[in-house]
Amino acid sequence: MTTPQPPALQYSALQLAWLQELGIEKPWLPSEQPPASKEIAVVIKQVRTPAATDTVPPAAVMQPAARLPSANKNRSPAPAPVSSTSEQTKVDTQPLAAAAMDMHALAETISACQACGLCRERQQAVIGEGVMQPAIMVIGQAPDDLEDRAGKPFVDRSGLMLDNMLMAIKSSRTQNVYVSNIVKCRPPGNRNPKPAELASCKPYLLRQIELVRPFSILAVGRAAQSLLETDQPLDQLRQKTHTFEVAGQKIPLIVTSHPVNLLNHPSEKAAVWQDLQLVKTVSGL
Ligand code: URA
């Protein structure tokens, strides 16, 4: 029996021109034998409190990448701590205290958090990785089992697809992107997080955004609806520049498909390409 193949991709002349201009006319989909994964330079995984004798800055507070969007140069200093905005749900005081934390304290607190039931089945919290003050902060909904094991967001095929999407706009986690999720612990069975779980984790994400100081946010898949607090279908949220406000900072937010969706529906790539062009523009890349 032959396995049904997905339909061949169709590009318009304009899309082909874009792809060729950027030298990425080859497909984004990883081959069956993906290249050996790159070492990620800046990973917030196992967090420790820096000793007074440390001479090298720990990963979580590493200096921004050399190449930042030009508009970043004129940005104001880091804003004041954010106050929690989780209205609907009873919120544990642990996340609420996040507003005053630096990145190390935040990562340690998240790693030990028991504010909701997700802590019971996690192997580890997945905090984020990438560079500080990035052009783009990619935000997904929640880690799945692979991320839970790896302690890193977007690994394996979805991670490779995300990296290829970023490469299409000459960006990467090691250069000018930070990647994270709204919920830091894997929901059992990779289900969608419940509203209470999203609300519990929200103060962590707000503080994380405030500390990371991205120039733009790329919300992938359901994370877009969660961040924008809307039930509108994803397609209606795309190709628009939304605003996500954290501690008085208005950050442009662009919506696109989840990388996993592209693995399953490669014909979506043309629309994602357009989303990437928009995020590229608003980021000043
Ligand atoms: N899906 C997400 O939304 N986040 C991850 O980290 C991995 C898969």
PDB file of C-alpha atoms and ligand atoms in Angstrom:
ATOM      1  CA  MET A   1       0.000   0.000   0.000  1.00  0.00           C
ATOM      2  CA  THR A   2       1.388   3.402  -0.871  1.00  0.00           C
ATOM      3  CA  THR A   3       1.374   6.185   1.670  1.00  0.00           C
ATOM      4  CA  PRO A   4      -0.558   9.236   0.446  1.00  0.00           C
ATOM      5  CA  GLN A   5       1.816  12.144  -0.240  1.00  0.00           C
ATOM      6  CA  PRO A   6       0.990  15.763   0.614  1.00  0.00           C
ATOM      7  CA  PRO A   7       0.211  17.877  -2.467  1.00  0.00           C
ATOM      8  CA  ALA A   8       3.226  19.528  -4.105  1.00  0.00           C
ATOM      9  CA  LEU A   9       3.772  23.116  -3.011  1.00  0.00           C
ATOM     10  CA  GLN A  10       2.562  25.829  -5.346  1.00  0.00           C
ATOM     11  CA  TYR A  11       4.235  29.229  -5.196  1.00  0.00           C
ATOM     12  CA  SER A  12       3.119  32.353  -6.938  1.00  0.00           C
ATOM     13  CA  ALA A  13       5.664  34.229  -9.044  1.00  0.00           C
ATOM     14  CA  LEU A  14       5.919  36.848  -6.287  1.00  0.00           C
ATOM     15  CA  GLN A  15       6.594  34.263  -3.609  1.00  0.00           C
ATOM     16  CA  LEU A  16       9.217  32.611  -5.771  1.00  0.00           C
ATOM     17  CA  ALA A  17      10.880  35.949  -6.313  1.00  0.00           C
ATOM     18  CA  TRP A  18      11.020  36.499  -2.543  1.00  0.00           C
ATOM     19  CA  LEU A  19      12.417  33.083  -1.929  1.00  0.00           C
ATOM     20  CA  GLN A  20      15.049  33.494  -4.604  1.00  0.00           C
ATOM     21  CA  GLU A  21      15.989  36.958  -3.432  1.00  0.00           C
ATOM     22  CA  LEU A  22      16.737  35.575   0.002  1.00  0.00           C
ATOM     23  CA  GLY A  23      18.463  32.495  -1.354  1.00  0.00           C
ATOM     24  CA  ILE A  24      16.082  30.093   0.335  1.00  0.00           C
ATOM     25  CA  GLU A  25      14.172  28.742  -2.599  1.00  0.00           C
ATOM     26  CA  LYS A  26      14.792  25.265  -1.273  1.00  0.00           C
ATOM     27  CA  PRO A  27      11.976  23.764   0.838  1.00  0.00           C
ATOM     28  CA  TRP A  28      11.897  24.531   4.536  1.00  0.00           C
ATOM     29  CA  LEU A  29      10.924  21.070   5.567  1.00  0.00           C
ATOM     30  CA  PRO A  30      13.751  19.154   7.177  1.00  0.00           C
ATOM     31  CA  SER A  31      14.911  16.149   5.204  1.00  0.00           C
ATOM     32  CA  GLU A  32      14.464  12.727   6.709  1.00  0.00           C
ATOM     33  CA  GLN A  33      18.034  13.011   7.989  1.00  0.00           C
ATOM     34  CA  PRO A  34      18.142  16.440   9.592  1.00  0.00           C
ATOM     35  CA  PRO A  35      21.567  18.004   9.974  1.00  0.00           C
ATOM     36  CA  ALA A  36      23.207  17.553  13.360  1.00  0.00           C
ATOM     37  CA  SER A  37      21.602  20.061  15.659  1.00  0.00           C
ATOM     38  CA  LYS A  38      23.563  23.206  16.336  1.00  0.00           C
ATOM     39  CA  GLU A  39      24.858  23.948  19.774  1.00  0.00           C
ATOM     40  CA  ILE A  40      22.721  26.718  21.197  1.00  0.00           C
ATOM     41  CA  ALA A  41      24.904  29.320  22.805  1.00  0.00           C
ATOM     42  CA  VAL A  42      22.496  30.852  25.262  1.00  0.00           C
ATOM     43  CA  VAL A  43      20.343  28.405  27.162  1.00  0.00           C
ATOM     44  CA  ILE A  44      18.508  28.991  30.376  1.00  0.00           C
ATOM     45  CA  LYS A  45      18.203  25.456  31.541  1.00  0.00           C
ATOM     46  CA  GLN A  46      19.898  24.726  34.783  1.00  0.00           C
ATOM     47  CA  VAL A  47      19.938  27.903  36.683  1.00  0.00           C
ATOM     48  CA  ARG A  48      22.198  28.627  39.587  1.00  0.00           C
ATOM     49  CA  THR A  49      22.795  31.720  41.597  1.00  0.00           C
ATOM     50  CA  PRO A  50      26.049  33.302  40.396  1.00  0.00           C
ATOM     51  CA  ALA A  51      28.882  33.213  42.900  1.00  0.00           C
ATOM     52  CA  ALA A  52      30.594  36.470  43.746  1.00  0.00           C
ATOM     53  CA  THR A  53      33.746  35.058  42.157  1.00  0.00           C
ATOM     54  CA  ASP A  54      32.117  34.452  38.757  1.00  0.00           C
ATOM     55  CA  THR A  55      33.937  36.239  36.007  1.00  0.00           C
ATOM     56  CA  VAL A  56      31.813  35.098  33.052  1.00  0.00           C
ATOM     57  CA  PRO A  57      28.221  36.332  32.959  1.00  0.00           C
ATOM     58  CA  PRO A  58      25.816  33.412  33.319  1.00  0.00           C
ATOM     59  CA  ALA A  59      23.858  32.520  30.205  1.00  0.00           C
ATOM     60  CA  ALA A  60      20.606  34.049  31.313  1.00  0.00           C
ATOM     61  CA  VAL A  61      22.080  37.520  31.623  1.00  0.00           C
ATOM     62  CA  MET A  62      24.432  37.404  28.676  1.00  0.00           C
ATOM     63  CA  GLN A  63      24.861  40.606  26.773  1.00  0.00           C
ATOM     64  CA  PRO A  64      22.647  41.185  23.733  1.00  0.00           C
ATOM     65  CA  ALA A  65      23.772  39.919  20.372  1.00  0.00           C
ATOM     66  CA  ALA A  66      26.083  42.209  18.477  1.00  0.00           C
ATOM     67  CA  ARG A  67      23.536  42.761  15.720  1.00  0.00           C
ATOM     68  CA  LEU A  68      20.342  44.282  17.015  1.00  0.00           C
ATOM     69  CA  PRO A  69      17.665  45.993  14.971  1.00  0.00           C
ATOM     70  CA  SER A  70      18.709  49.561  14.417  1.00  0.00           C
ATOM     71  CA  ALA A  71      15.573  50.847  16.104  1.00  0.00           C
ATOM     72  CA  ASN A  72      16.716  49.138  19.316  1.00  0.00           C
ATOM     73  CA  LYS A  73      19.420  51.709  19.799  1.00  0.00           C
ATOM     74  CA  ASN A  74      16.964  54.352  20.875  1.00  0.00           C
ATOM     75  CA  ARG A  75      14.960  52.239  23.241  1.00  0.00           C
ATOM     76  CA  SER A  76      14.363  53.450  26.739  1.00  0.00           C
ATOM     77  CA  PRO A  77      15.917  51.650  29.724  1.00  0.00           C
ATOM     78  CA  ALA A  78      14.274  48.524  31.087  1.00  0.00           C
ATOM     79  CA  PRO A  79      10.793  49.345  32.355  1.00  0.00           C
ATOM     80  CA  ALA A  80       9.700  49.122  35.970  1.00  0.00           C
ATOM     81  CA  PRO A  81       8.492  45.748  37.261  1.00  0.00           C
ATOM     82  CA  VAL A  82       5.121  44.675  35.935  1.00  0.00           C
ATOM     83  CA  SER A  83       2.188  44.067  38.206  1.00  0.00           C
ATOM     84  CA  SER A  84       0.225  40.875  37.746  1.00  0.00           C
ATOM     85  CA  THR A  85      -2.865  41.003  35.551  1.00  0.00           C
ATOM     86  CA  SER A  86      -4.282  37.504  36.048  1.00  0.00           C
ATOM     87  CA  GLU A  87      -7.835  38.431  36.833  1.00  0.00           C
ATOM     88  CA  GLN A  88      -9.913  35.296  36.228  1.00  0.00           C
ATOM     89  CA  THR A  89      -8.105  32.852  38.432  1.00  0.00           C
ATOM     90  CA  LYS A  90      -6.803  32.509  41.904  1.00  0.00           C
ATOM     91  CA  VAL A  91      -3.088  33.072  41.499  1.00  0.00           C
ATOM     92  CA  ASP A  92      -0.478  31.658  43.805  1.00  0.00           C
ATOM     93  CA  THR A  93       1.826  34.232  45.401  1.00  0.00           C
ATOM     94  CA  GLN A  94       4.853  32.518  43.824  1.00  0.00           C
ATOM     95  CA  PRO A  95       4.146  33.825  40.313  1.00  0.00           C
ATOM     96  CA  LEU A  96       3.038  37.189  41.689  1.00  0.00           C
ATOM     97  CA  ALA A  97       6.460  37.713  43.245  1.00  0.00           C
ATOM     98  CA  ALA A  98       7.964  37.349  39.770  1.00  0.00           C
ATOM     99  CA  ALA A  99       7.413  41.048  39.118  1.00  0.00           C
ATOM    100  CA  ALA A 100      10.517  41.981  41.117  1.00  0.00           C
ATOM    101  CA  MET A 101      12.830  39.151  40.049  1.00  0.00           C
ATOM    102  CA  ASP A 102      15.920  39.182  37.882  1.00  0.00           C
ATOM    103  CA  MET A 103      16.305  36.459  35.253  1.00  0.00           C
ATOM    104  CA  HIS A 104      18.100  34.030  37.568  1.00  0.00           C
ATOM    105  CA  ALA A 105      15.603  34.366  40.368  1.00  0.00           C
ATOM    106  CA  LEU A 106      12.786  34.086  37.858  1.00  0.00           C
ATOM    107  CA  ALA A 107      14.197  30.902  36.320  1.00  0.00           C
ATOM    108  CA  GLU A 108      14.799  29.352  39.733  1.00  0.00           C
ATOM    109  CA  THR A 109      11.305  30.237  40.875  1.00  0.00           C
ATOM    110  CA  ILE A 110       9.731  28.812  37.734  1.00  0.00           C
ATOM    111  CA  SER A 111      11.783  25.619  38.081  1.00  0.00           C
ATOM    112  CA  ALA A 112      10.439  25.124  41.604  1.00  0.00           C
ATOM    113  CA  CYS A 113       6.935  26.479  40.971  1.00  0.00           C
ATOM    114  CA  GLN A 114       3.945  24.575  42.313  1.00  0.00           C
ATOM    115  CA  ALA A 115       1.298  27.137  41.532  1.00  0.00           C
ATOM    116  CA  CYS A 116      -0.752  24.720  39.435  1.00  0.00           C
ATOM    117  CA  GLY A 117      -1.105  20.985  38.908  1.00  0.00           C
ATOM    118  CA  LEU A 118       1.288  20.888  35.958  1.00  0.00           C
ATOM    119  CA  CYS A 119       4.214  20.731  38.378  1.00  0.00           C
ATOM    120  CA  ARG A 120       3.227  17.189  39.373  1.00  0.00           C
ATOM    121  CA  GLU A 121       4.068  15.582  36.043  1.00  0.00           C
ATOM    122  CA  ARG A 122       6.790  17.780  34.657  1.00  0.00           C
ATOM    123  CA  GLN A 123      10.327  16.494  34.373  1.00  0.00           C
ATOM    124  CA  GLN A 124      11.507  20.073  34.335  1.00  0.00           C
ATOM    125  CA  ALA A 125      10.164  23.495  33.604  1.00  0.00           C
ATOM    126  CA  VAL A 126      11.058  24.850  30.176  1.00  0.00           C
ATOM    127  CA  ILE A 127      11.984  28.464  30.598  1.00  0.00           C
ATOM    128  CA  GLY A 128      13.375  29.739  27.313  1.00  0.00           C
ATOM    129  CA  GLU A 129      16.475  30.179  25.249  1.00  0.00           C
ATOM    130  CA  GLY A 130      18.028  32.724  22.978  1.00  0.00           C
ATOM    131  CA  VAL A 131      19.564  36.133  23.234  1.00  0.00           C
ATOM    132  CA  MET A 132      18.519  39.063  25.389  1.00  0.00           C
ATOM    133  CA  GLN A 133      17.077  42.187  23.737  1.00  0.00           C
ATOM    134  CA  PRO A 134      16.262  40.162  20.636  1.00  0.00           C
ATOM    135  CA  ALA A 135      14.703  41.417  17.452  1.00  0.00           C
ATOM    136  CA  ILE A 136      12.020  38.746  17.893  1.00  0.00           C
ATOM    137  CA  MET A 137      10.678  36.813  20.871  1.00  0.00           C
ATOM    138  CA  VAL A 138       8.886  33.695  19.648  1.00  0.00           C
ATOM    139  CA  ILE A 139       6.172  32.592  22.062  1.00  0.00           C
ATOM    140  CA  GLY A 140       4.452  29.219  21.895  1.00  0.00           C
ATOM    141  CA  GLN A 141       1.686  27.892  24.106  1.00  0.00           C
ATOM    142  CA  ALA A 142       3.391  25.190  26.205  1.00  0.00           C
ATOM    143  CA  PRO A 143       6.211  22.656  25.993  1.00  0.00           C
ATOM    144  CA  ASP A 144       5.375  19.126  24.921  1.00  0.00           C
ATOM    145  CA  ASP A 145       6.974  15.883  26.055  1.00  0.00           C
ATOM    146  CA  LEU A 146      10.162  16.335  24.019  1.00  0.00           C
ATOM    147  CA  GLU A 147      10.721  19.802  25.405  1.00  0.00           C
ATOM    148  CA  ASP A 148       9.893  18.561  28.903  1.00  0.00           C
ATOM    149  CA  ARG A 149      12.709  16.028  28.560  1.00  0.00           C
ATOM    150  CA  ALA A 150      15.149  18.391  26.892  1.00  0.00           C
ATOM    151  CA  GLY A 151      14.420  21.398  29.105  1.00  0.00           C
ATOM    152  CA  LYS A 152      14.444  23.581  25.965  1.00  0.00           C
ATOM    153  CA  PRO A 153      11.611  25.088  23.944  1.00  0.00           C
ATOM    154  CA  PHE A 154      10.936  23.866  20.417  1.00  0.00           C
ATOM    155  CA  VAL A 155      13.234  20.889  19.923  1.00  0.00           C
ATOM    156  CA  ASP A 156      13.166  18.054  17.409  1.00  0.00           C
ATOM    157  CA  ARG A 157      11.160  18.489  14.178  1.00  0.00           C
ATOM    158  CA  SER A 158       9.043  21.413  15.364  1.00  0.00           C
ATOM    159  CA  GLY A 159      12.230  23.101  16.577  1.00  0.00           C
ATOM    160  CA  LEU A 160      13.957  22.471  13.283  1.00  0.00           C
ATOM    161  CA  MET A 161      10.991  23.881  11.428  1.00  0.00           C
ATOM    162  CA  LEU A 162      10.971  26.942  13.680  1.00  0.00           C
ATOM    163  CA  ASP A 163      14.698  27.410  13.092  1.00  0.00           C
ATOM    164  CA  ASN A 164      14.127  27.157   9.337  1.00  0.00           C
ATOM    165  CA  MET A 165      11.338  29.725   9.537  1.00  0.00           C
ATOM    166  CA  LEU A 166      13.705  32.057  11.376  1.00  0.00           C
ATOM    167  CA  MET A 167      16.472  31.365   8.897  1.00  0.00           C
ATOM    168  CA  ALA A 168      14.122  32.531   6.147  1.00  0.00           C
ATOM    169  CA  ILE A 169      14.390  36.007   7.671  1.00  0.00           C
ATOM    170  CA  LYS A 170      18.083  35.596   8.422  1.00  0.00           C
ATOM    171  CA  SER A 171      17.460  35.170  12.136  1.00  0.00           C
ATOM    172  CA  SER A 172      18.273  32.545  14.735  1.00  0.00           C
ATOM    173  CA  ARG A 173      18.170  31.763  18.439  1.00  0.00           C
ATOM    174  CA  THR A 174      21.909  32.367  18.657  1.00  0.00           C
ATOM    175  CA  GLN A 175      21.815  35.698  16.888  1.00  0.00           C
ATOM    176  CA  ASN A 176      18.705  37.784  17.461  1.00  0.00           C
ATOM    177  CA  VAL A 177      15.816  35.638  18.696  1.00  0.00           C
ATOM    178  CA  TYR A 178      14.566  34.450  22.085  1.00  0.00           C
ATOM    179  CA  VAL A 179      12.140  31.506  22.240  1.00  0.00           C
ATOM    180  CA  SER A 180       9.757  30.675  25.057  1.00  0.00           C
ATOM    181  CA  ASN A 181       6.243  29.520  25.898  1.00  0.00           C
ATOM    182  CA  ILE A 182       3.384  31.003  27.873  1.00  0.00           C
ATOM    183  CA  VAL A 183       3.119  27.940  30.104  1.00  0.00           C
ATOM    184  CA  LYS A 184       6.441  26.634  31.341  1.00  0.00           C
ATOM    185  CA  CYS A 185       5.467  23.059  32.230  1.00  0.00           C
ATOM    186  CA  ARG A 186       4.170  20.380  29.880  1.00  0.00           C
ATOM    187  CA  PRO A 187       0.439  19.707  30.143  1.00  0.00           C
ATOM    188  CA  PRO A 188      -0.121  15.926  30.431  1.00  0.00           C
ATOM    189  CA  GLY A 189      -0.615  14.238  27.084  1.00  0.00           C
ATOM    190  CA  ASN A 190       0.453  17.468  25.388  1.00  0.00           C
ATOM    191  CA  ARG A 191      -3.084  18.800  25.805  1.00  0.00           C
ATOM    192  CA  ASN A 192      -3.817  22.495  25.494  1.00  0.00           C
ATOM    193  CA  PRO A 193      -3.224  24.286  28.810  1.00  0.00           C
ATOM    194  CA  LYS A 194      -6.342  25.158  30.803  1.00  0.00           C
ATOM    195  CA  PRO A 195      -7.250  28.801  31.406  1.00  0.00           C
ATOM    196  CA  ALA A 196      -6.225  28.501  35.062  1.00  0.00           C
ATOM    197  CA  GLU A 197      -2.820  27.118  34.067  1.00  0.00           C
ATOM    198  CA  LEU A 198      -2.301  29.917  31.575  1.00  0.00           C
ATOM    199  CA  ALA A 199      -3.289  32.439  34.225  1.00  0.00           C
ATOM    200  CA  SER A 200      -0.936  30.920  36.801  1.00  0.00           C
ATOM    201  CA  CYS A 201       2.025  31.199  34.473  1.00  0.00           C
ATOM    202  CA  LYS A 202       1.199  34.594  33.018  1.00  0.00           C
ATOM    203  CA  PRO A 203       3.084  36.683  35.608  1.00  0.00           C
ATOM    204  CA  TYR A 204       6.214  34.668  34.784  1.00  0.00           C
ATOM    205  CA  LEU A 205       5.845  35.348  31.087  1.00  0.00           C
ATOM    206  CA  LEU A 206       5.192  39.050  31.660  1.00  0.00           C
ATOM    207  CA  ARG A 207       8.307  39.397  33.775  1.00  0.00           C
ATOM    208  CA  GLN A 208      10.277  37.316  31.286  1.00  0.00           C
ATOM    209  CA  ILE A 209       9.228  39.583  28.409  1.00  0.00           C
ATOM    210  CA  GLU A 210      10.090  42.604  30.506  1.00  0.00           C
ATOM    211  CA  LEU A 211      13.573  41.233  31.212  1.00  0.00           C
ATOM    212  CA  VAL A 212      14.224  39.880  27.723  1.00  0.00           C
ATOM    213  CA  ARG A 213      13.064  43.167  26.159  1.00  0.00           C
ATOM    214  CA  PRO A 214      12.204  41.915  22.679  1.00  0.00           C
ATOM    215  CA  PHE A 215      11.677  44.343  19.876  1.00  0.00           C
ATOM    216  CA  SER A 216       8.758  42.285  18.574  1.00  0.00           C
ATOM    217  CA  ILE A 217       6.801  39.163  19.484  1.00  0.00           C
ATOM    218  CA  LEU A 218       5.979  36.333  17.082  1.00  0.00           C
ATOM    219  CA  ALA A 219       3.085  34.400  18.605  1.00  0.00           C
ATOM    220  CA  VAL A 220       2.768  30.919  17.121  1.00  0.00           C
ATOM    221  CA  GLY A 221      -0.455  28.919  16.964  1.00  0.00           C
ATOM    222  CA  ARG A 222      -2.752  28.980  19.956  1.00  0.00           C
ATOM    223  CA  ALA A 223      -0.344  31.151  21.902  1.00  0.00           C
ATOM    224  CA  ALA A 224      -1.617  34.021  19.765  1.00  0.00           C
ATOM    225  CA  GLN A 225      -5.171  33.663  21.015  1.00  0.00           C
ATOM    226  CA  SER A 226      -3.955  33.256  24.592  1.00  0.00           C
ATOM    227  CA  LEU A 227      -1.723  36.328  24.447  1.00  0.00           C
ATOM    228  CA  LEU A 228      -4.330  38.457  22.732  1.00  0.00           C
ATOM    229  CA  GLU A 229      -7.090  37.047  24.961  1.00  0.00           C
ATOM    230  CA  THR A 230      -9.372  36.335  22.040  1.00  0.00           C
ATOM    231  CA  ASP A 231     -11.224  33.404  20.512  1.00  0.00           C
ATOM    232  CA  GLN A 232     -10.886  34.806  17.005  1.00  0.00           C
ATOM    233  CA  PRO A 233      -9.600  32.238  14.511  1.00  0.00           C
ATOM    234  CA  LEU A 234      -5.893  32.432  13.836  1.00  0.00           C
ATOM    235  CA  ASP A 235      -6.411  33.447  10.228  1.00  0.00           C
ATOM    236  CA  GLN A 236      -8.221  36.587  11.320  1.00  0.00           C
ATOM    237  CA  LEU A 237      -5.337  37.542  13.574  1.00  0.00           C
ATOM    238  CA  ARG A 238      -2.642  37.166  10.917  1.00  0.00           C
ATOM    239  CA  GLN A 239      -1.217  39.894   8.708  1.00  0.00           C
ATOM    240  CA  LYS A 240      -1.938  42.489  11.371  1.00  0.00           C
ATOM    241  CA  THR A 241       0.391  44.227  13.775  1.00  0.00           C
ATOM    242  CA  HIS A 242      -1.119  43.786  17.239  1.00  0.00           C
ATOM    243  CA  THR A 243       0.267  45.403  20.353  1.00  0.00           C
ATOM    244  CA  PHE A 244       1.246  43.524  23.482  1.00  0.00           C
ATOM    245  CA  GLU A 245       1.754  45.815  26.422  1.00  0.00           C
ATOM    246  CA  VAL A 246       4.065  44.912  29.267  1.00  0.00           C
ATOM    247  CA  ALA A 247       4.870  47.395  31.997  1.00  0.00           C
ATOM    248  CA  GLY A 248       4.034  50.338  29.797  1.00  0.00           C
ATOM    249  CA  GLN A 249       6.094  49.042  26.861  1.00  0.00           C
ATOM    250  CA  LYS A 250       4.067  48.485  23.706  1.00  0.00           C
ATOM    251  CA  ILE A 251       5.555  45.595  21.780  1.00  0.00           C
ATOM    252  CA  PRO A 252       4.374  44.797  18.235  1.00  0.00           C
ATOM    253  CA  LEU A 253       2.983  41.271  18.054  1.00  0.00           C
ATOM    254  CA  ILE A 254       2.604  39.266  14.861  1.00  0.00           C
ATOM    255  CA  VAL A 255       0.663  36.018  14.617  1.00  0.00           C
ATOM    256  CA  THR A 256       1.609  32.963  12.604  1.00  0.00           C
ATOM    257  CA  SER A 257       1.023  29.212  12.420  1.00  0.00           C
ATOM    258  CA  HIS A 258       2.662  26.827  14.810  1.00  0.00           C
ATOM    259  CA  PRO A 259       5.714  25.142  13.239  1.00  0.00           C
ATOM    260  CA  VAL A 260       4.088  21.754  13.859  1.00  0.00           C
ATOM    261  CA  ASN A 261       1.236  22.881  11.669  1.00  0.00           C
ATOM    262  CA  LEU A 262       3.679  23.484   8.840  1.00  0.00           C
ATOM    263  CA  LEU A 263       5.032  19.980   9.234  1.00  0.00           C
ATOM    264  CA  ASN A 264       1.542  18.625   8.784  1.00  0.00           C
ATOM    265  CA  HIS A 265       0.342  21.164   6.196  1.00  0.00           C
ATOM    266  CA  PRO A 266       3.295  22.308   4.078  1.00  0.00           C
ATOM    267  CA  SER A 267       0.970  24.270   1.802  1.00  0.00           C
ATOM    268  CA  GLU A 268       0.640  26.743   4.727  1.00  0.00           C
ATOM    269  CA  LYS A 269       4.184  27.903   4.099  1.00  0.00           C
ATOM    270  CA  ALA A 270       3.207  30.625   1.676  1.00  0.00           C
ATOM    271  CA  ALA A 271       1.009  32.307   4.305  1.00  0.00           C
ATOM    272  CA  VAL A 272       3.690  31.856   6.963  1.00  0.00           C
ATOM    273  CA  TRP A 273       6.170  33.454   4.610  1.00  0.00           C
ATOM    274  CA  GLN A 274       4.018  36.557   4.558  1.00  0.00           C
ATOM    275  CA  ASP A 275       3.782  36.570   8.360  1.00  0.00           C
ATOM    276  CA  LEU A 276       7.558  36.357   8.549  1.00  0.00           C
ATOM    277  CA  GLN A 277       7.911  39.306   6.198  1.00  0.00           C
ATOM    278  CA  LEU A 278       5.677  41.309   8.506  1.00  0.00           C
ATOM    279  CA  VAL A 279       7.616  40.419  11.637  1.00  0.00           C
ATOM    280  CA  LYS A 280      10.816  41.196   9.789  1.00  0.00           C
ATOM    281  CA  THR A 281       9.503  44.640   8.920  1.00  0.00           C
ATOM    282  CA  VAL A 282       8.208  45.526  12.362  1.00  0.00           C
ATOM    283  CA  SER A 283      11.461  44.306  13.932  1.00  0.00           C
ATOM    284  CA  GLY A 284      13.522  46.580  11.741  1.00  0.00           C
ATOM    285  CA  LEU A 285      15.446  43.623  10.323  1.00  0.00           C
TER     286      LEU A 285
HETATM  287  N1  URA B   1       5.097  23.547  21.003  1.00  0.00           N
HETATM  288  C1  URA B   1       5.133  24.700  21.680  1.00  0.00           C
HETATM  289  O1  URA B   1       4.194  25.492  21.612  1.00  0.00           O
HETATM  290  N2  URA B   1       6.188  24.969  22.412  1.00  0.00           N
HETATM  291  C2  URA B   1       7.253  24.175  22.473  1.00  0.00           C
HETATM  292  O2  URA B   1       8.198  24.495  23.166  1.00  0.00           O
HETATM  293  C3  URA B   1       7.202  22.991  21.719  1.00  0.00           C
HETATM  294  C4  URA B   1       6.129  22.682  21.002  1.00  0.00           C
END
